[in-house]
Amino acid sequence: DAGVIQSPRHEVTEMGQEVTLRCKPISGHNSLFWYRQTMMRGLELLIYFNNNVPIDDSGMPEDRFSAKMPNASFSTLKIQPSEPRDSAVYFCASSPPRGGETQYFGPGTRLLVL
Amino acid sequence: KQEVTQIPAALSVPEGENLVLNCSFTDSAIYNLQWFRQDPGKGLTSLLLIQSSQREQTSGRLNASLDKSSGRSTLYIAASQPGDSATYLCAVSSVKYSGGGADGLTFGKGTHLIIQP
């Protein structure tokens, strides 16, 4: 049973470039979450979807960030334009439809913006 | 806004000791509380999940308790081993979305645990 799949695992880009992070949740899960982890701020929720619909995007830091979930098996987090302060590890997690269940995290994408 | 605090930030103990990690949260209206483990450069692994109606959960050498009214949880690790070395994260899910799916988690900054052989 494959876990949450994220790509790429590592991304190095230059300031001003567009960055797209991808996530494939566990099959059958209907909730998907994007988190960001930095040394200073720890793990923070950016946005989450339920049944492909965005429920809460209050954690998205600014308009440069956008997320989509076109279907139940794929989500993207896009940063445009990227800035050095966006450097962090971005995690995707998914959860089954029963509610109150644990979240299963992907391995993360380590992003470095130069 | 929910805030989660973990104490201590770091802990180093000899192998074999029993230890307690602490977590506190400011808003007692939670849906559940989870403890995760994170190894360096890796993702998070769920250890224990306690629903708001429960008082504790156990898995092997791990026991997590929840006192919702006081906004506290503890993770007890018995007979610690070097393989337990990792960062332990506490996270709460608030009662915000009841549409049949899970809510987002608010995390503490973690306790970095080192078990000395």
Coordinates of C-alpha atoms in Angstrom, one line a residue:
Chain A
D1 CA 0.0 0.0 0.0
A2 CA 1.7 3.1 -1.2
G3 CA 1.8 6.1 1.2
V4 CA 1.5 9.7 0.3
I5 CA 3.7 10.5 -2.6
Q6 CA 5.3 13.9 -3.1
S7 CA 7.4 15.2 -5.9
P8 CA 10.0 16.5 -6.3
R9 CA 11.8 15.5 -3.1
H10 CA 14.3 18.4 -3.5
E11 CA 14.0 21.6 -5.4
V12 CA 16.5 24.4 -5.8
T13 CA 15.4 27.4 -7.7
E14 CA 16.2 31.1 -8.0
M15 CA 14.2 33.9 -6.6
G16 CA 11.4 34.9 -8.9
Q17 CA 10.9 31.5 -10.5
E18 CA 7.7 29.5 -10.3
V19 CA 7.7 26.4 -8.2
T20 CA 5.2 23.6 -8.3
L21 CA 5.0 20.9 -5.7
R22 CA 2.9 17.8 -6.3
C23 CA 1.1 15.4 -4.0
K24 CA -0.7 12.1 -4.5
P25 CA -2.7 11.1 -1.5
I26 CA -3.4 7.6 -0.3
S27 CA -6.1 6.0 -2.4
G28 CA -9.5 6.3 -0.6
H29 CA -8.5 9.2 1.5
N30 CA -10.8 12.3 1.0
S31 CA -8.9 14.9 3.0
L32 CA -5.6 16.4 1.9
F33 CA -3.4 18.9 3.7
W34 CA -0.4 21.0 2.9
Y35 CA 2.0 22.0 5.7
R36 CA 5.2 23.9 5.7
Q37 CA 8.1 23.3 8.2
T38 CA 10.8 25.8 9.1
M39 CA 13.2 26.0 12.0
M40 CA 11.7 29.3 13.1
R41 CA 8.0 28.6 12.9
G42 CA 7.8 24.8 13.1
L43 CA 5.1 23.0 11.2
E44 CA 2.2 25.2 9.9
L45 CA -1.0 24.3 8.1
L46 CA -1.2 26.1 4.8
I47 CA -4.4 24.8 3.3
Y48 CA -6.6 21.7 3.3
F49 CA -9.2 20.1 1.0
N50 CA -12.1 17.8 1.7
N51 CA -13.5 15.9 -1.3
N52 CA -11.4 18.1 -3.5
V53 CA -12.9 21.3 -2.2
P54 CA -10.7 23.8 -0.3
I55 CA -12.0 24.1 3.2
D56 CA -9.5 26.4 4.9
D57 CA -6.8 28.4 3.2
S58 CA -6.2 30.9 6.0
G59 CA -2.7 29.6 6.5
M60 CA -1.6 30.4 2.9
P61 CA 1.0 33.2 3.6
E62 CA 0.2 35.4 0.6
D63 CA -1.2 35.6 -2.9
R64 CA 2.0 34.1 -4.3
F65 CA 0.9 30.8 -3.0
S66 CA -1.9 28.8 -4.6
A67 CA -3.1 25.2 -4.3
K68 CA -5.4 23.1 -6.4
M69 CA -6.9 19.6 -6.2
P70 CA -8.4 18.8 -9.6
N71 CA -9.3 15.2 -8.6
A72 CA -9.1 12.9 -5.7
S73 CA -5.7 11.6 -6.5
F74 CA -3.7 14.7 -7.2
S75 CA -2.9 18.1 -5.7
T76 CA -0.5 20.9 -6.4
L77 CA 1.0 23.8 -4.4
K78 CA 2.4 26.6 -6.5
I79 CA 4.6 29.5 -5.5
Q80 CA 4.9 32.3 -8.0
P81 CA 7.1 34.2 -7.8
S82 CA 9.3 32.4 -5.3
E83 CA 11.3 34.2 -2.6
P84 CA 14.2 33.1 -0.4
R85 CA 11.9 33.2 2.7
D86 CA 9.8 30.4 1.0
S87 CA 12.7 28.0 1.6
A88 CA 11.3 25.3 3.8
V89 CA 10.1 21.6 3.8
Y90 CA 6.6 21.3 2.4
F91 CA 4.6 18.3 3.5
C92 CA 1.5 16.8 2.1
A93 CA -0.8 14.6 4.3
S94 CA -4.0 12.8 3.7
S95 CA -6.7 11.4 5.9
P96 CA -9.5 8.9 5.4
P97 CA -13.2 9.9 5.3
R98 CA -14.3 8.8 8.7
G99 CA -13.3 12.0 10.4
G100 CA -11.1 12.2 13.5
E101 CA -8.6 9.9 12.0
T102 CA -4.8 10.3 12.0
Q103 CA -3.1 12.0 9.1
Y104 CA -0.6 10.2 7.0
F105 CA 2.3 12.4 5.9
G106 CA 4.4 12.2 2.8
P107 CA 8.2 12.5 2.9
G108 CA 8.2 16.2 2.1
T109 CA 9.7 18.4 -0.6
R110 CA 12.8 20.3 0.6
L111 CA 12.7 23.7 -1.2
L112 CA 15.6 26.1 -1.4
V113 CA 15.1 29.4 -3.1
L114 CA 18.3 31.2 -3.8
Chain B
K1 CA -6.2 31.0 17.8
Q2 CA -5.0 27.6 19.0
E3 CA -1.4 27.5 20.3
V4 CA 0.5 24.4 21.2
T5 CA 3.6 24.4 23.4
Q6 CA 5.9 21.5 24.1
I7 CA 8.3 21.2 27.0
P8 CA 11.2 20.5 27.1
A9 CA 12.5 21.6 23.7
A10 CA 15.3 19.1 24.0
L11 CA 16.1 16.2 26.2
S12 CA 19.0 13.8 26.5
V13 CA 18.8 10.8 28.8
P14 CA 20.7 7.5 29.2
E15 CA 19.3 4.4 27.7
G16 CA 16.8 2.5 29.9
E17 CA 15.2 5.5 31.6
N18 CA 11.5 6.3 31.6
L19 CA 10.7 9.7 30.4
V20 CA 7.8 12.1 30.0
L21 CA 7.3 14.7 27.2
N22 CA 4.8 17.5 27.8
C23 CA 2.3 19.3 25.6
S24 CA -0.1 22.1 26.3
F25 CA -2.7 23.8 24.2
T26 CA -4.6 27.0 24.8
D27 CA -8.1 26.1 23.4
S28 CA -9.7 23.1 25.0
A29 CA -12.2 22.8 22.2
I30 CA -10.3 20.1 20.4
Y31 CA -11.4 17.1 18.3
N32 CA -8.4 15.0 18.9
L33 CA -4.7 15.1 19.8
Q34 CA -1.9 13.3 18.1
W35 CA 1.7 12.5 18.9
F36 CA 4.1 12.2 16.0
R37 CA 7.7 11.1 15.6
Q38 CA 10.0 12.8 13.1
D39 CA 13.4 11.4 12.2
P40 CA 16.0 13.8 10.7
G41 CA 15.2 14.6 7.1
K42 CA 12.1 12.4 7.1
G43 CA 8.4 12.9 7.2
L44 CA 6.1 12.4 10.3
T45 CA 5.0 9.1 11.7
S46 CA 1.9 9.0 13.8
L47 CA 2.4 7.3 17.2
L48 CA -0.8 7.8 19.1
L49 CA -4.1 9.5 18.5
I50 CA -6.4 10.4 21.4
Q51 CA -10.0 11.4 20.7
S52 CA -11.3 14.3 22.9
S53 CA -13.6 11.9 24.8
Q54 CA -10.6 9.6 25.7
R55 CA -8.2 10.0 28.6
E56 CA -5.3 7.9 27.3
Q57 CA -3.9 5.6 24.6
T58 CA -1.2 3.0 24.7
S59 CA 1.0 1.5 22.1
G60 CA 3.9 -0.8 23.2
R61 CA 6.2 1.3 25.4
L62 CA 4.3 4.5 24.7
N63 CA 1.5 5.9 26.6
A64 CA -0.2 9.2 25.9
S65 CA -2.7 10.9 28.3
L66 CA -5.1 13.8 27.6
D67 CA -6.6 16.2 30.1
K68 CA -8.7 18.3 27.9
S69 CA -10.0 20.6 30.6
S70 CA -6.6 21.7 31.6
G71 CA -5.2 21.7 28.0
R72 CA -2.5 19.2 28.6
S73 CA -1.2 16.0 27.2
T74 CA 1.8 13.9 28.1
L75 CA 3.7 11.2 26.2
Y76 CA 5.3 8.6 28.4
I77 CA 8.1 6.5 27.0
A78 CA 9.1 3.5 29.1
A79 CA 12.5 1.9 29.0
S80 CA 13.9 4.2 26.5
Q81 CA 16.2 2.9 23.7
P82 CA 18.7 4.6 21.4
G83 CA 16.2 4.0 18.5
D84 CA 13.8 6.3 20.2
S85 CA 16.0 9.2 19.4
A86 CA 14.0 11.6 17.3
T87 CA 11.8 14.7 17.5
Y88 CA 8.4 14.2 19.0
L89 CA 5.6 16.5 17.9
C90 CA 2.3 17.1 19.5
A91 CA -0.6 18.3 17.4
V92 CA -4.3 19.1 18.0
S93 CA -7.2 19.1 15.7
S94 CA -9.8 21.8 16.5
V95 CA -13.5 21.4 16.3
K96 CA -13.9 23.6 13.3
Y97 CA -15.0 21.4 10.3
S98 CA -17.6 18.7 10.7
G99 CA -18.2 17.9 7.1
G100 CA -17.1 14.3 7.4
G101 CA -13.4 14.9 7.1
A102 CA -10.5 15.7 9.3
D103 CA -9.5 19.2 10.3
G104 CA -6.1 20.7 9.9
L105 CA -3.6 20.2 12.7
T106 CA -1.9 22.8 14.9
F107 CA 1.6 21.6 15.9
G108 CA 3.9 22.3 18.7
K109 CA 7.6 22.9 17.9
G110 CA 8.6 19.5 19.2
T111 CA 10.9 17.9 21.7
H112 CA 14.2 16.8 20.4
L113 CA 15.0 13.6 22.2
I114 CA 18.4 11.9 22.4
I115 CA 18.8 8.5 24.1
Q116 CA 22.4 7.9 25.0
P117 CA 23.6 4.3 24.6

